[in-house]
Short mmCIF file of C-alpha atoms in Angstrom, two decimals:
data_model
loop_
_atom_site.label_atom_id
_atom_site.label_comp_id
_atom_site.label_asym_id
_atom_site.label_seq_id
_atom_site.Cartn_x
_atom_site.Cartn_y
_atom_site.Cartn_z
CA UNK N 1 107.78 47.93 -82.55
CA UNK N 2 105.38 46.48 -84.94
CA UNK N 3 103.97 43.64 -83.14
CA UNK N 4 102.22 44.79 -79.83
CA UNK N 5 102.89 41.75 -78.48
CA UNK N 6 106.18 42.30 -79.11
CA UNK N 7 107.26 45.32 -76.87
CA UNK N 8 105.47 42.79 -73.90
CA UNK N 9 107.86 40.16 -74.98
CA UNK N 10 110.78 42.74 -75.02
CA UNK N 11 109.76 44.03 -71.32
CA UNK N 12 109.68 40.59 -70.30
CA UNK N 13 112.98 39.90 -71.29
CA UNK N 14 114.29 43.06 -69.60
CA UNK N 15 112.14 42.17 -66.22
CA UNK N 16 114.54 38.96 -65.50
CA UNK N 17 117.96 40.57 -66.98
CA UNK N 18 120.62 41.73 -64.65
CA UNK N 19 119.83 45.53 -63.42
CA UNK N 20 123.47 46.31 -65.15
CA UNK N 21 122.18 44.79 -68.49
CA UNK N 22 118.80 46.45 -68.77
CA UNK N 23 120.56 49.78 -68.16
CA UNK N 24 122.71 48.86 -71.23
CA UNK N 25 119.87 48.02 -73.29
CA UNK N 26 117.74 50.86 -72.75
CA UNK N 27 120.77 53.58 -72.77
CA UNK N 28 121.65 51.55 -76.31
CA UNK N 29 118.11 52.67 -77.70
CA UNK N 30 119.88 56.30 -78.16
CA UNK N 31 123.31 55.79 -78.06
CA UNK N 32 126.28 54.01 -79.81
CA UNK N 33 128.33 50.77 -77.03
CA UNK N 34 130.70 53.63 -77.30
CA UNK N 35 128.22 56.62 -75.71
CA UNK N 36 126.54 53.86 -73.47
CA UNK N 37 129.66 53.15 -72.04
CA UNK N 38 131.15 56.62 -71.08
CA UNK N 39 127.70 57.28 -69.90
CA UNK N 40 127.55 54.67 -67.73
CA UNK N 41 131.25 54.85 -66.73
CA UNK N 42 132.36 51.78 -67.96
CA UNK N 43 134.14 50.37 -71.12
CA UNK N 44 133.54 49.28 -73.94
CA UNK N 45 134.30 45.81 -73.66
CA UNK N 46 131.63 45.56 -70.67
CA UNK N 47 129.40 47.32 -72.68
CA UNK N 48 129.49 44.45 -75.72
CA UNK N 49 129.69 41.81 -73.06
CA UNK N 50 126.11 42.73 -71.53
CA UNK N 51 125.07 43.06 -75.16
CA UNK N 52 126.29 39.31 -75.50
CA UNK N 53 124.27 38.39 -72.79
CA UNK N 54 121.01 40.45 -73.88
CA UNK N 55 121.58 38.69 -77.35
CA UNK N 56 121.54 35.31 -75.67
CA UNK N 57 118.46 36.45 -73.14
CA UNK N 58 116.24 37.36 -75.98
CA UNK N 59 117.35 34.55 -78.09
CA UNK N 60 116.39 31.72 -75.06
CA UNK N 61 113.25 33.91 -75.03
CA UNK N 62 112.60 33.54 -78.79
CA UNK N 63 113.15 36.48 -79.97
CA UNK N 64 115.38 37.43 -82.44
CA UNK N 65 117.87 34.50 -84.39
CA UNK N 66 118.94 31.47 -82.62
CA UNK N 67 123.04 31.58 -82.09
CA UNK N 68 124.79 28.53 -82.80
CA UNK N 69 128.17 28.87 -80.81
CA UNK N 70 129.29 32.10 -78.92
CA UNK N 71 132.04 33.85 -80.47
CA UNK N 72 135.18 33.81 -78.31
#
């Protein structure tokens, strides 16, 4: 992380996420939705569903781009 107020911001974020979704987040540091989700035992639908909501999380947060409609 280059800013290093940045990886504050990004522990922030992960401090008020669901438990399920910060273990997504930081198994997805090493691992494809694919690995994260046989690691954790769950598929990969769930997997790219807590990634929606981490998307939306940080983006509320201001980080990363603002989403204009979900994709359904």
């Amino acid at each position: 992380i280059e800013r290093p107020d940045l990886r504050i911001d990004v522990g922030y974020v992960l401090d008020r996420v669901a438990p399920f979704d910060r273990t997504v987040a930081l198994c997805l540091i090493g691992n494809s939705a694919t690995e994260t989700g046989r690691t954790l035992g769950v598929s990969r639908a769930t997997v790219y569903r807590s990634i929606e909501r981490l998307r939306d999380a940080f983006a509320a947060a201001g980080l990363g781009p603002r989403r204009q409609e979900k994709r359904r």
